[in-house]
Every structure is written in C-alpha cells, then in structure tokens.
Short mmCIF file of C-alpha atoms in Angstrom, two decimals:
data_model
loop_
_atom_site.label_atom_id
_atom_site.label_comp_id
_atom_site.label_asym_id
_atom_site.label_seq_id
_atom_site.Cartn_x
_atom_site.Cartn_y
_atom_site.Cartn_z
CA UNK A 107 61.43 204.77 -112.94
CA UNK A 108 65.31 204.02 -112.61
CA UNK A 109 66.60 200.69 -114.31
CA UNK A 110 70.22 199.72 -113.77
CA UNK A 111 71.32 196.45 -115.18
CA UNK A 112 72.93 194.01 -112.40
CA UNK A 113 74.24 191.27 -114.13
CA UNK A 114 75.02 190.28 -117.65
CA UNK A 115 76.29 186.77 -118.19
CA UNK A 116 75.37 184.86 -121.92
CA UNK A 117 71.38 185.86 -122.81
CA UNK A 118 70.39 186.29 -119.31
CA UNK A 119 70.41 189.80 -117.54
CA UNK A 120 69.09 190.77 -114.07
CA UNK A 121 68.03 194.36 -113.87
CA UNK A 122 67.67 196.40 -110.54
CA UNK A 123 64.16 198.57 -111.35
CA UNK A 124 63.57 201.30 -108.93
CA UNK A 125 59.88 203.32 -108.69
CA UNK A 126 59.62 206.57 -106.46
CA UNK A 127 57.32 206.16 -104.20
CA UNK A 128 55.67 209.69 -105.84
CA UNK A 129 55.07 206.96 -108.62
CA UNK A 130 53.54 204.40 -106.71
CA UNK A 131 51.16 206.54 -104.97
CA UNK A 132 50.15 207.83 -107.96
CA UNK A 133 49.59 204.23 -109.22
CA UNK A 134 47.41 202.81 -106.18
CA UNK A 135 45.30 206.20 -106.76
CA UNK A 136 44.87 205.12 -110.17
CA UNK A 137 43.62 201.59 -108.97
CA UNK A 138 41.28 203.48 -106.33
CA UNK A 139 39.76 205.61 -109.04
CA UNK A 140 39.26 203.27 -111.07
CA UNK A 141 37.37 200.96 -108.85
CA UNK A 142 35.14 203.75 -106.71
CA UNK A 143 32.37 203.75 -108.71
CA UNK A 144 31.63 199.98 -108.82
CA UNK A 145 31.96 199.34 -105.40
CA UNK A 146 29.09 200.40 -102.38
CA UNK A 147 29.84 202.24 -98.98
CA UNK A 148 27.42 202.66 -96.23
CA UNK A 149 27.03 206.29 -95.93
CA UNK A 150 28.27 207.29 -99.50
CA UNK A 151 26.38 207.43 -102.80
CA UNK A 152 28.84 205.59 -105.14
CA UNK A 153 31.47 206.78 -106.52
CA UNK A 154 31.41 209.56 -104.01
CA UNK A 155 33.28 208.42 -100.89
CA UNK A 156 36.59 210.02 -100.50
CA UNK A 157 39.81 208.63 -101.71
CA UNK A 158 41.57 208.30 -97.97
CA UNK A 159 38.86 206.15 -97.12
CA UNK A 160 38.88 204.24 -100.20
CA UNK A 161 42.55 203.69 -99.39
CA UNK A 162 41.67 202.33 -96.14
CA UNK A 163 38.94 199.93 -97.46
CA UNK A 164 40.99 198.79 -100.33
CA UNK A 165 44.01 200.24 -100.72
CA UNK A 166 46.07 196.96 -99.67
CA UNK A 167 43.78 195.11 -102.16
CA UNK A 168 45.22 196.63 -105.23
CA UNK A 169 48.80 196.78 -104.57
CA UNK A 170 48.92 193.88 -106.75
CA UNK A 171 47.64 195.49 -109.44
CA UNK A 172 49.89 198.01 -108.78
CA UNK A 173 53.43 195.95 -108.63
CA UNK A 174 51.82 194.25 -112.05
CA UNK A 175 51.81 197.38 -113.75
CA UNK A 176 54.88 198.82 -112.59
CA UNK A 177 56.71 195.39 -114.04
CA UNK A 178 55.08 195.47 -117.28
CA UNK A 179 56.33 198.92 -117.53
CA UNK A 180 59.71 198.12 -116.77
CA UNK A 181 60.10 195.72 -119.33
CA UNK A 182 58.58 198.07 -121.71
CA UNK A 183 61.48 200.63 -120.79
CA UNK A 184 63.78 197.68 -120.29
CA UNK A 185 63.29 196.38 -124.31
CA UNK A 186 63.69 200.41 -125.56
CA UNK A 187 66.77 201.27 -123.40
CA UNK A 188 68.70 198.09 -123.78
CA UNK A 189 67.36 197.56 -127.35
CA UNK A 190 66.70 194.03 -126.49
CA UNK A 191 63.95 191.39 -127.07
CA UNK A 192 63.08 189.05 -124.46
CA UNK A 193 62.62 185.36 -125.04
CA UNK A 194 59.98 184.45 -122.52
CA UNK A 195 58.31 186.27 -120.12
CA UNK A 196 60.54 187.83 -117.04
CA UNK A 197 60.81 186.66 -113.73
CA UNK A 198 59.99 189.48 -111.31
CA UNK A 199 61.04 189.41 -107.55
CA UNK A 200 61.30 191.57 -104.69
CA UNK A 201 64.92 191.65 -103.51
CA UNK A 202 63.87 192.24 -99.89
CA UNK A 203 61.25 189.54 -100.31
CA UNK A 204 58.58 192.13 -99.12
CA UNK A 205 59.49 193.68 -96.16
CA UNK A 206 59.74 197.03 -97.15
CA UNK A 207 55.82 197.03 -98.91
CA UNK A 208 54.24 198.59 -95.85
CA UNK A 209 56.87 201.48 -96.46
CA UNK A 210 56.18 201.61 -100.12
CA UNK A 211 52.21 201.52 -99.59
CA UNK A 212 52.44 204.12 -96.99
CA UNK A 213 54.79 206.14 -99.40
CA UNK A 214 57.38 206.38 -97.44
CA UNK A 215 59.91 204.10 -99.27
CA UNK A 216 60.33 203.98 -102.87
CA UNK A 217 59.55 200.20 -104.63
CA UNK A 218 62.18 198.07 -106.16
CA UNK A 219 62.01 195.21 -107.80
CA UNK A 220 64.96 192.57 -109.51
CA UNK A 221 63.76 191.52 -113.03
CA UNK A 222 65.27 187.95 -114.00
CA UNK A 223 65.38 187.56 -118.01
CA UNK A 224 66.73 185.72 -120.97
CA UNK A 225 66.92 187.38 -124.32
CA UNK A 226 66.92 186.27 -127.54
CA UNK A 227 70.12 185.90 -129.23
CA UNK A 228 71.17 188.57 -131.71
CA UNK A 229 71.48 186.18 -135.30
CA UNK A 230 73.79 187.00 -138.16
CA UNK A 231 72.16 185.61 -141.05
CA UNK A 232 74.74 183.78 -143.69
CA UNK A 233 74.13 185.04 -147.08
CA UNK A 234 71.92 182.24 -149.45
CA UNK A 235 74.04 183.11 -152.49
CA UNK A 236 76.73 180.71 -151.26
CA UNK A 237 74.76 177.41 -150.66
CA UNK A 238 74.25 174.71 -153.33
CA UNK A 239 72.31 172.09 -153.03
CA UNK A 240 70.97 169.02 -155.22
CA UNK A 241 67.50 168.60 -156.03
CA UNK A 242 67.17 164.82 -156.70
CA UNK A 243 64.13 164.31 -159.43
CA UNK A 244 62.93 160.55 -160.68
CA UNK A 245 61.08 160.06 -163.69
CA UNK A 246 57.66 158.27 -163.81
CA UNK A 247 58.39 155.07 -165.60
CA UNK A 248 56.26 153.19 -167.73
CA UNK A 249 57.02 150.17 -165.50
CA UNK A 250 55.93 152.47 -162.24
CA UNK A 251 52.76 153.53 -164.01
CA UNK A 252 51.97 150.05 -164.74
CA UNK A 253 52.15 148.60 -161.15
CA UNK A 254 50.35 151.75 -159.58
CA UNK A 255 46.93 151.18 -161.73
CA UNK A 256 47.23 146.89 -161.09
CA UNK A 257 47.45 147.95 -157.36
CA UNK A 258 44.62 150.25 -158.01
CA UNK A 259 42.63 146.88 -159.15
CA UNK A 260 43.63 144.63 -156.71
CA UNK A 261 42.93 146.85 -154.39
CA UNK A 262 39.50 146.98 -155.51
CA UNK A 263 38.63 143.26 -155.35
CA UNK A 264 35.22 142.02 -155.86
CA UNK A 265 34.91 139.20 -152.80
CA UNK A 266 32.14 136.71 -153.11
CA UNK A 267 31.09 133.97 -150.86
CA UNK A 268 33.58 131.24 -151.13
CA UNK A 269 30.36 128.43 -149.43
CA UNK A 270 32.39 125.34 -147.96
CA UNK A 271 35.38 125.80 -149.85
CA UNK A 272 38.67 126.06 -147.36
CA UNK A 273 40.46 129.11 -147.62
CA UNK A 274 43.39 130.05 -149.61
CA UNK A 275 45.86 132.74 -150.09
CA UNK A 276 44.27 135.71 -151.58
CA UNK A 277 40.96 135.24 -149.94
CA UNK A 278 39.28 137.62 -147.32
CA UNK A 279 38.04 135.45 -143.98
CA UNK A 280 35.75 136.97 -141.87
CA UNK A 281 36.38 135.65 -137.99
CA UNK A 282 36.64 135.93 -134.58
CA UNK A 283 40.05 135.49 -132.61
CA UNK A 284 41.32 135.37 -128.71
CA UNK A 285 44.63 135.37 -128.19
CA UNK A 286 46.34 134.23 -125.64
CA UNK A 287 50.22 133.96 -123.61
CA UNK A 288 50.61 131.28 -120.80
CA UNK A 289 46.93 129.92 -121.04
CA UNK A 290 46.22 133.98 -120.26
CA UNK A 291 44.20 136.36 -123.23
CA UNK A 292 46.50 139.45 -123.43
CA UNK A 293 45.74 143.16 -124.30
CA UNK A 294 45.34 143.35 -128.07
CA UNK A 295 44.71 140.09 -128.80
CA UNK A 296 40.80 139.53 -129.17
CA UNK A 297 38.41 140.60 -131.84
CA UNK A 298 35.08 139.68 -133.50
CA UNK A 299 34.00 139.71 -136.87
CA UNK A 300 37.90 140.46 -137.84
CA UNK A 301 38.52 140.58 -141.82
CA UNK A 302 42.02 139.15 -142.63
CA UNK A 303 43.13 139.12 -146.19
CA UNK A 304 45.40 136.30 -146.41
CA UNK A 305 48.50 136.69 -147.97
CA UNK A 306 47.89 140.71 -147.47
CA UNK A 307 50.73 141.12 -144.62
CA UNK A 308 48.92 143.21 -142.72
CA UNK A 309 48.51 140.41 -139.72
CA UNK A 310 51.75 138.18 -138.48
CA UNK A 311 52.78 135.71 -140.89
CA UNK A 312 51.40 132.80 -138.62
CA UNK A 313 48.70 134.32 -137.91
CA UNK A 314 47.77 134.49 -141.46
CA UNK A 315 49.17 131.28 -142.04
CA UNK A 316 47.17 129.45 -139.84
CA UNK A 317 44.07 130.47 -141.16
CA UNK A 318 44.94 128.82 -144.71
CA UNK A 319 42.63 126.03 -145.19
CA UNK A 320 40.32 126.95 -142.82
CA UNK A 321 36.12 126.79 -144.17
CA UNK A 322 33.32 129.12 -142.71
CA UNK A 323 32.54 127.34 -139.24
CA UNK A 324 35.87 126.04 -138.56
CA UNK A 325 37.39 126.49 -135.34
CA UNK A 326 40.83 125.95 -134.94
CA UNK A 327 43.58 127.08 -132.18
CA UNK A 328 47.14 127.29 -133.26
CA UNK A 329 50.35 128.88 -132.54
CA UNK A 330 51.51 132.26 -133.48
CA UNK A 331 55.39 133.41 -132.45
CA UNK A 332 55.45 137.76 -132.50
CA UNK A 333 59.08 138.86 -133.67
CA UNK A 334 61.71 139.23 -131.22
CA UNK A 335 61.77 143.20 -132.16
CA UNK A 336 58.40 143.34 -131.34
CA UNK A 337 56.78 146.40 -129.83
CA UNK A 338 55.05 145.36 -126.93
CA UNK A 339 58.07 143.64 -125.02
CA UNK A 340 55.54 141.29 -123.02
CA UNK A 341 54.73 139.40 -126.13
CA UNK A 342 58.12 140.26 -128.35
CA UNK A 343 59.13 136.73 -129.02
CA UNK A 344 57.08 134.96 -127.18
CA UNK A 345 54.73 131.88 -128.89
CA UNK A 346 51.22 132.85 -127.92
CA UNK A 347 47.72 130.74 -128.91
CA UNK A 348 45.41 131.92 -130.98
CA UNK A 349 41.87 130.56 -131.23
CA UNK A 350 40.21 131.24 -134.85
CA UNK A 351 36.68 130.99 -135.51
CA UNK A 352 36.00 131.32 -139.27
CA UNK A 353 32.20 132.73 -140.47
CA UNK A 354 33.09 133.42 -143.63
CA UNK A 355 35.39 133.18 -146.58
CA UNK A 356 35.04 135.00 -149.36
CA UNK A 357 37.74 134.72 -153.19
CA UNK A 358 38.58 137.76 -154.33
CA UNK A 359 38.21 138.70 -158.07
CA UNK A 360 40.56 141.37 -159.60
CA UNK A 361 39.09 143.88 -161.93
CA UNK A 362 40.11 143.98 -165.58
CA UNK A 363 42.33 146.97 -166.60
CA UNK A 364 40.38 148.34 -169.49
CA UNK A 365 37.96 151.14 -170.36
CA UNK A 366 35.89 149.70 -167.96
CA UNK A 367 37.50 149.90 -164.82
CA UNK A 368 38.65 153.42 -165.83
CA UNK A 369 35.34 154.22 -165.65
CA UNK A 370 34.32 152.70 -162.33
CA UNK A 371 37.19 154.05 -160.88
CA UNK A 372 36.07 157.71 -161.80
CA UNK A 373 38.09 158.61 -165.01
CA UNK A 374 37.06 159.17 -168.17
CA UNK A 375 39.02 156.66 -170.31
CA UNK A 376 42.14 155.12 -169.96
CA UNK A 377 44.43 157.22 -171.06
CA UNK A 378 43.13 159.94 -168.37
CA UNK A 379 43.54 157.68 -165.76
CA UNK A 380 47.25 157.14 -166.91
CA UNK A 381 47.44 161.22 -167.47
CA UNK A 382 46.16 161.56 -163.80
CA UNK A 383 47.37 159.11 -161.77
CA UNK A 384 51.45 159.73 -163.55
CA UNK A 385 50.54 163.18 -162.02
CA UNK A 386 49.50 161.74 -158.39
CA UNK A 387 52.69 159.83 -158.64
CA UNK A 388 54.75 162.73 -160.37
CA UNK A 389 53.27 164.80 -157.04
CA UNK A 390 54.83 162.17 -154.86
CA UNK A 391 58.01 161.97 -156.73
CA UNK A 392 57.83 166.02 -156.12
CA UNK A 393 56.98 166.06 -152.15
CA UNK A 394 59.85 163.22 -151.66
CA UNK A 395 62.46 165.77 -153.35
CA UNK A 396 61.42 168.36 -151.12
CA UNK A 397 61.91 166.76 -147.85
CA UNK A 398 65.23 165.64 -148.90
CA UNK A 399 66.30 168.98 -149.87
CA UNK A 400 64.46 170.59 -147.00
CA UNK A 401 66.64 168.23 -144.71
CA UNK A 402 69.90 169.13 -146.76
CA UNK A 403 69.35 172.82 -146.01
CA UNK A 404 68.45 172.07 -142.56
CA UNK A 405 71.41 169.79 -141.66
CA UNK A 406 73.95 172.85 -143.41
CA UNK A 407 72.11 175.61 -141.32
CA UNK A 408 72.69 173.72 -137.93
CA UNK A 409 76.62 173.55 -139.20
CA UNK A 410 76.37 177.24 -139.93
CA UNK A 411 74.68 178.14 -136.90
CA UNK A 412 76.01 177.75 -133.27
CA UNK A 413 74.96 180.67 -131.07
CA UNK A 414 73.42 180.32 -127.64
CA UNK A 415 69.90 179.81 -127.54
CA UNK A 416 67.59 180.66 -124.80
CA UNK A 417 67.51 178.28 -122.01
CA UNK A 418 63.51 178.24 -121.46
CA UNK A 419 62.51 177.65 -124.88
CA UNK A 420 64.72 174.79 -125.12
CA UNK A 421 63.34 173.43 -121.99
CA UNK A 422 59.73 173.78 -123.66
CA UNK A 423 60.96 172.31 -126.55
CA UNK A 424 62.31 169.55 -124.74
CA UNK A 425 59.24 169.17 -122.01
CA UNK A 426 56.68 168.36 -125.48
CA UNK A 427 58.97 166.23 -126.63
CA UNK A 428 60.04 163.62 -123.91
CA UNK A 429 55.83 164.18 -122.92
CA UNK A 430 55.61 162.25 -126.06
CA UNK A 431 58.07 159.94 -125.91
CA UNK A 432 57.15 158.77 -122.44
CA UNK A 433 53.58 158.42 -122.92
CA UNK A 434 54.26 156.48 -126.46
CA UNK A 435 56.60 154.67 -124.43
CA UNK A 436 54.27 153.48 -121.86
CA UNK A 437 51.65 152.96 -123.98
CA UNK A 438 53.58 150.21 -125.88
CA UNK A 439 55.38 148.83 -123.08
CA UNK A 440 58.75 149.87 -123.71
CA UNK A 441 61.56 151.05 -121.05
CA UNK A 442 65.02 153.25 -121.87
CA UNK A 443 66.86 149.99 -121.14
CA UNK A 444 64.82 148.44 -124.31
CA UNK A 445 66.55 151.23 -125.91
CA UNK A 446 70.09 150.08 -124.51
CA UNK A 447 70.41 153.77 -122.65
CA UNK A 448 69.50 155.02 -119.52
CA UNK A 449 66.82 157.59 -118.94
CA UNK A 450 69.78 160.44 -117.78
CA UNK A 451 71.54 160.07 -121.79
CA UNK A 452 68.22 159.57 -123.11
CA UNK A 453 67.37 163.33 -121.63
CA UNK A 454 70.43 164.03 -122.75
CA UNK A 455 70.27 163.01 -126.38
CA UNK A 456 66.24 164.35 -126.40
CA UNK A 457 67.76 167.92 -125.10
CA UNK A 458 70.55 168.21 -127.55
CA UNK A 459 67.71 167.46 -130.06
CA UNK A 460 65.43 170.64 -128.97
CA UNK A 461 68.33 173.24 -128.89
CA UNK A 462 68.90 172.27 -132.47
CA UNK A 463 65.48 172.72 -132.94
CA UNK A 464 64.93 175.65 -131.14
CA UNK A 465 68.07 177.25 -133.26
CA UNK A 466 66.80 176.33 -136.34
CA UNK A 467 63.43 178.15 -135.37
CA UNK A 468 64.98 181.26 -134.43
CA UNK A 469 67.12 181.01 -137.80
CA UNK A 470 64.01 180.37 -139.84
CA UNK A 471 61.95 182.91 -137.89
CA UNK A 472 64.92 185.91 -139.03
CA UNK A 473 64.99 184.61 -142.28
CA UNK A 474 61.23 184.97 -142.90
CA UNK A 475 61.19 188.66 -140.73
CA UNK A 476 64.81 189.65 -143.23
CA UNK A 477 62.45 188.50 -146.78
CA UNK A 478 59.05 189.80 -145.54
CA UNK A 479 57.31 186.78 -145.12
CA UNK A 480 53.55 187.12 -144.36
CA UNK A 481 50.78 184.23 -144.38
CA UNK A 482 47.91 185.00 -145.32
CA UNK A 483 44.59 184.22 -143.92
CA UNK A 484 43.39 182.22 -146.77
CA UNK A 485 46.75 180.20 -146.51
CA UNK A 486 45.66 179.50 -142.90
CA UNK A 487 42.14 178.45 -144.09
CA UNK A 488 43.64 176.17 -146.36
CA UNK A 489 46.13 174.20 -143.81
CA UNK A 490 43.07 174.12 -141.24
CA UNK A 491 40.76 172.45 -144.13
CA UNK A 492 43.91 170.15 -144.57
CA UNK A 493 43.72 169.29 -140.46
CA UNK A 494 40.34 168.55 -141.09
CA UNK A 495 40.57 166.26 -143.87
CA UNK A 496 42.52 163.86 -141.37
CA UNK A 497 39.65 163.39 -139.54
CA UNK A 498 36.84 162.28 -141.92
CA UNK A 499 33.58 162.69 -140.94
CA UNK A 500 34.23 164.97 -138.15
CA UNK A 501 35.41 167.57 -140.55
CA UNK A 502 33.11 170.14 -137.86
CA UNK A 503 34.40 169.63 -134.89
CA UNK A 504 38.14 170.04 -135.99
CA UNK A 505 36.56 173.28 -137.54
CA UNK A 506 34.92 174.48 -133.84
CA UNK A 507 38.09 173.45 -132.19
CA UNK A 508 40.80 175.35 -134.27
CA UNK A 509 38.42 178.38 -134.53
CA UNK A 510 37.61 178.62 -130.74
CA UNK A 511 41.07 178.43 -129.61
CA UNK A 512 43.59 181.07 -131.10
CA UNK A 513 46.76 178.75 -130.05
CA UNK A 514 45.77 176.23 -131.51
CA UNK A 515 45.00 177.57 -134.83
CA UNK A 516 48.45 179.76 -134.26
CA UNK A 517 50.11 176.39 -134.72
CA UNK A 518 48.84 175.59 -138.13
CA UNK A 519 50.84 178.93 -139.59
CA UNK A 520 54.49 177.47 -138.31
CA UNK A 521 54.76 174.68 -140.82
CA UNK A 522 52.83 177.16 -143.54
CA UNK A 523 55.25 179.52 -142.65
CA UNK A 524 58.58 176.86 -142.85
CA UNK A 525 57.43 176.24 -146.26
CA UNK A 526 57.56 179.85 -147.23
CA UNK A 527 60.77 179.92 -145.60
CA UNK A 528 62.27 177.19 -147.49
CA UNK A 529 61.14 178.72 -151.01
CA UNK A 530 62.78 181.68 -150.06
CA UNK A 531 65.93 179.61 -149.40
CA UNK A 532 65.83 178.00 -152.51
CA UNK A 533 65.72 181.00 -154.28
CA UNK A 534 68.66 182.40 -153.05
CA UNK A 535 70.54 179.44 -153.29
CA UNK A 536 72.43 177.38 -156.23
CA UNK A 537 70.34 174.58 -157.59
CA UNK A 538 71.58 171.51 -158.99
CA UNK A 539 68.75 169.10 -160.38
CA UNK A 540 70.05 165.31 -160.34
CA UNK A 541 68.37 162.59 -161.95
CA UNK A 542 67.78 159.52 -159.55
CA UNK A 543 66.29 156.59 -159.36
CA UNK A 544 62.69 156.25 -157.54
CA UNK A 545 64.76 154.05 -154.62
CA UNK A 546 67.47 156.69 -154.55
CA UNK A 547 64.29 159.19 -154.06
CA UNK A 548 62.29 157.45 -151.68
CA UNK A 549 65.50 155.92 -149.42
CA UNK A 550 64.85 157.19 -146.10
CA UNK A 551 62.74 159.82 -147.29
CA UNK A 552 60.52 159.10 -144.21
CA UNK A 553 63.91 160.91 -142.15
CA UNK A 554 62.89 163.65 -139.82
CA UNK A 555 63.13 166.77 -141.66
CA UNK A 556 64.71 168.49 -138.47
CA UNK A 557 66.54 166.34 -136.49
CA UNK A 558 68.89 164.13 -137.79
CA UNK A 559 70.34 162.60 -134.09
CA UNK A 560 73.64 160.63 -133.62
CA UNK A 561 71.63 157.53 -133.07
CA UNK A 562 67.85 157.00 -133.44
CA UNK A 563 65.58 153.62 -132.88
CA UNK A 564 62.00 153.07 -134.33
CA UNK A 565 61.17 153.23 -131.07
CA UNK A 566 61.84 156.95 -130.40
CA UNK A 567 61.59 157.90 -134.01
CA UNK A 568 58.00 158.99 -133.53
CA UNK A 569 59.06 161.85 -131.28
CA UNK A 570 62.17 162.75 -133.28
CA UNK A 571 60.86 165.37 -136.14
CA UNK A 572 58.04 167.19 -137.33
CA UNK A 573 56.32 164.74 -139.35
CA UNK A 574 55.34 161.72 -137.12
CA UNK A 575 55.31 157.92 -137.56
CA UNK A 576 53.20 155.98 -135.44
CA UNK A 577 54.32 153.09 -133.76
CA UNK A 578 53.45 149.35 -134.75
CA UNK A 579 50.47 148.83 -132.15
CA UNK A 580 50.39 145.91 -129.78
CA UNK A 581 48.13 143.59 -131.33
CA UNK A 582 48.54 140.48 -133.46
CA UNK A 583 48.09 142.75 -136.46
CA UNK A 584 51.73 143.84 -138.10
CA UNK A 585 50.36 146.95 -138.14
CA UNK A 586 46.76 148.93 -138.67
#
C-alpha cells in the first residue's frame, strides 16, 4: 500500500492511497475463505467447493468488505507515517467514482482510493506556574445561619382547615382554575385541585392577589395581566380571566425554633442542627467559589488559546446546541426576532460559542493526558448514583439506562473528568483567597461556566453552558 499526501491546507489533508491489485486479490480471497464454510453449494459438501467458483458466486458480494478493510488500513498507516491523529472519522472516495472496480476485481488494475480528513490540532500547553487567580470565600454569618433555620420552619408549616373564614396572605387555598385570553382557555392555564400559597410568589402577583378573601366554595372570576417579558409571547402582556373555585383554605402555623423542632427535623439538638446546616451552607458558599474560579480559568484559557479547531466537531458542537435552543424555543413560543436578531447572527453567535467550546475541550483533554489523569470506575459509579438521584423514585431505570448504553454512561466521565482537570489547574497555579461578601459570592454565580458570549438573553441562556437553567414555563405559575 502506497500513500502520498495530495493536499495540505489548515487541519485538513487529502491523501492519494494506492493498493496493488496483488493486495486486493489477496484480500477478496480472504473474504472467500472466510465465508466458504457457512455458506451451501449444490454439488459441494461445505466448505469444499473451490475458490474460482466461490469467486463467481460471491466474489462481487464482498468487495465491500474488501474496500472497508483496505481504508481502515490506510488510516492505520496514514496516523504512523504522518504521525497524526484524526479528529473524526475520514471521508473515503473513489477518485474515478468506480469505474475502474471491474479492473480491480478482475486484478487487472490496482485500487485507489482519496481519503478526505481533518486532524486534530497539535496544542502547546502554557505553563500553570504563571496564572493567578482569586478564590473569593464568604463567611457563614450568624445573621445567615439565623434566616436559613426560620426558612427551614416556615417551610415546614402545619396548615389546618381555615372552615368559613376568607383567606388571607400566608394561607394555602386549595382550588380549581381556567384561564382564559379573548373569552378563549389557553395552553397552561387550567388546573384542578391547585394549592397556591398566598403571598408565596410562586403564582403571578394577581393571580395570588385575587384569591385574597376568597372562603372554601367561593367562585370568583377576575383579571390577571402576565408581564410584558413574559415567556410565552401569546400571553406576555396580555390581561387574561381567570375563574377560581376555592375548596379549601387552610392557615398555616410556623414551628417553634427550639429543641423541639430540631428534633422533628432530624437533628439531635440544636446546636447540631446549627453545626450541620452552617456546613450545608459553608458547602454552598464552597461550590459558588468554584464556579467562579472555574469560569476565571476558563475565560484566561480561551485568551491564551487561539489555534484552529477541527471543523466537524465544531459543527457537532454546534448541531446539540441550536437542537436545544430551537426546540426550547418552540416549546415556549418564542422566535429570533423576540430575541431582536435574526436566525443567520443567531447561528452565528451559537457557532462562535461551540468553537470556544470545542477549544477549551481539546485544551482540557491535553491537560488531563500531560498530568495523567485517570477516572476511576468508582468515580463513575458515584456521578451515575448522582444522575439518579435527580430522578426520585425511578432511581432503576436511570440505572438500566446508563448501564445498557456505553455512550451514554461515557458522558457522565467528561464533567468528572473537568473537575479533575481543574484541581490540577489549581495546583499549578497562584492562589489568592479574598474575603467577600455572600452577594459578592453568589452575583451571577448562576453564569455559564464555559461560555461567557458577547450578549446573552434568559431566553437562550438555557442552551449557553454546561449547567442548565430551565425556562419560566407557560402557565399562570411564575415558575414551578
């Protein structure tokens, strides 16, 4: 086999591969012997007909196989020559488009084939020593403390039947509702036996609002205006009619914060439920820091790194992406002109966003190969028990699924695997710890940890990142 390289223009090569014909015979013969024994000739025990007629049953039937094998090995002795990786798989073509296969078949022509391919791009790797970077830290507060266990007790509210007494802010009203826009009910906007909290914020102000006052049995139609920024443009704001049939109102009772409610909430005493739940918060305060220093390192690797990256993976990247954007965007109702772009610089902006992802993979990727980073399998087992947790009670199934398909599971190593990355980062790097206030801490600490676009809207934001935020849903709940 003969490979002579054709063109050479960024990361993408074309190779001229050329296979004597010797070779090829020798290949189909292969094929042949290979399948003689499992198939059955009239005349001939099996496996014992002879090869020329073999190669007149079936001999056209695995030249297939044949050109298959011959590419695979070409960009086996393609990657050892040229001492190069490729970056997806290689397009393979025959230059004459076929017409010379009866020649190669009856061996009187050697094969060639053109191999298409991008590699990946060769990565100098900056040396850690020289970044520094702030690691913002917030103390707990006794102030912080305080107002995470009261939220811990009204958010564990005895409710008890309120009778005939009208409702009030701070009571929970069990109740059906139909919405509707022009004298029309609209998608979103019925339920039955709904529980609103009022005063909670979790439903529109009016919505909530108009339910004040209202006893068990009371039915009542009112307005409710959605806000002009909306979600679902058909109803952003527009004044809709809502129809409210109260069964039941129930007061809310705090709990106490004593021994007492330690105990029914699980701890031992009070001062271990201070002990542990400073640690939840301390945990918090400790993830927050992360991402922001995760996204520091991030942002200075993209302004360190500017090579080429491979076309196809950026058009992968960029194919899951808008997938989800376009589907969240149809689901909610919203259009690129919502946006105030078109769909051609929305592509635009969305593709600009995968190279730098795809770049800041490949950095990562050398980075962990350069320090030797492995995951182990009970890592693995620990993010997949993790997955599983999000889906309570079908804990199983998410266990079947990741188990029965490789990919999938694959995926759970990349962000185990970033982590690693990271810590390897910050241990090479110079480390300044800065004292900050919980807002300083928590200010847009909800940021994509990747991307960090030019210009981004809540609308798009749950494509733009690795760690998603759903979008307010179209209903007369705020949000679920």
């Amino acid at each position: 086999m003969q490979v002579q390289e054709k063109s050479n223009v960024g990361l993408q090569r074309t190779y001229t591969i050329t296979v004597k014909a010797a070779d090829v015979g020798a290949q189909i013969d292969a094929q042949l012997d290979a399948i003689k024994g499992k198939v059955n000739l009239n005349g001939f025990r099996p496996g014992k007909a002879p090869k020329s007629f073999l190669k007149k049953m079936y001999g056209r039937s695995v030249l297939p196989e044949v050109l298959e094998k011959c590419s695979q090995d070409a960009g086996t002795k393609i990657a050892e020559d040229f001492k190069v990786t490729f970056s997806s798989t290689p397009k393979v073509d025959l230059p004459d488009g076929g017409a010379s296969l009866d020649a190669v078949y009856e061996g009187t022509a050697d094969l060639v084939l053109e191999m298409v391919c991008e590699l990946m791009p060769e990565i100098t790797l900056k040396d850690l020593s020289g970044y520094k970077f702030d690691r913002l830290t917030a103390h707990v507060t006794d102030e912080v403390l305080a107002e995470a266990i009261q939220s811990m007790a009204d958010g564990h509210k005895h409710f008890h039947d309120k009778g005939d007494a009208p409702s009030a802010t701070g009571d929970r009203v069990t109740c059906d509702f139909l919405g509707k826009l022009d004298g029309e009910p609209f998608e979103g906007g019925t339920a039955e036996d709904a529980t609103v909290e009022l005063g909670s914020g979790r439903y529109l102000p009016d919505f909530e609002a108009g339910i004040v006052g209202m006893k068990a049995g009371d039915v009542k139609t009112f307005d409710v205006k959605f806000p002009d920024e909306y979600m679902a443009k058909n109803l952003a704001g527009k004044t809709t009619q809502f129809t409210i049939t109260a069964k039941k109102v129930e007061v809310g009772k705090g709990h106490t914060i004593d021994e007492a409610f330690s105990v029914h909430m699980g701890y031992e005493s009070m001062d271990d439920m201070r002990t542990r739940v400073k640690a939840m918060i301390e945990a918090e305060y400790a993830a927050a820091s992360r991402q922001k220093m995760k996204r520091a390192i991030l942002d200075r690797m993209s302004e360190d790194y500017d090579f080429e990256v491979p076309a196809a993976l950026v058009e992968q990247e960029f194919e899951s992406i808008w997938r989800t954007l376009t589907i969240d965007m149809s689901r909610h109702g919203v259009t690129f002109e919502d946006e105030g772009k078109t769909e051609d610089e929305a592509q635009e902006e969305y593709r600009a966003i995968s190279a730098r992802r795809v770049r800041l993979g490949l950095v990562l990727a050398e980075l962990g190969q350069k320090h030797d980073v492995q995951i182990t399998d009970r890592e693995v087992e620990m993010a997949l028990m993790n997955r599983a947790r999000q889906f309570p009670g079908q804990e199983q199934a998410v266990f079947n699924y990741y188990r029965k398909n490789p990919n999938a599971l694959a995926e759970l190593r990349a962000p185990v695997f970033e982590e690693k990355v990271m810590d390897v980062i910050i241990a090479g790097s110079k480390i300044t710890d800065v004292v900050v206030t919980r807002e300083q801490l928590f200010a847009e600490a909800d940021a994509d940890a990747v991307e960090k676009p030019a210009k981004k809207s809540k609308k798009t934001e749950a494509t733009d990142g690795d760690a998603e935020k759903p979008a307010k849903k179209a209903k007369a709940k705020k949000a679920d």
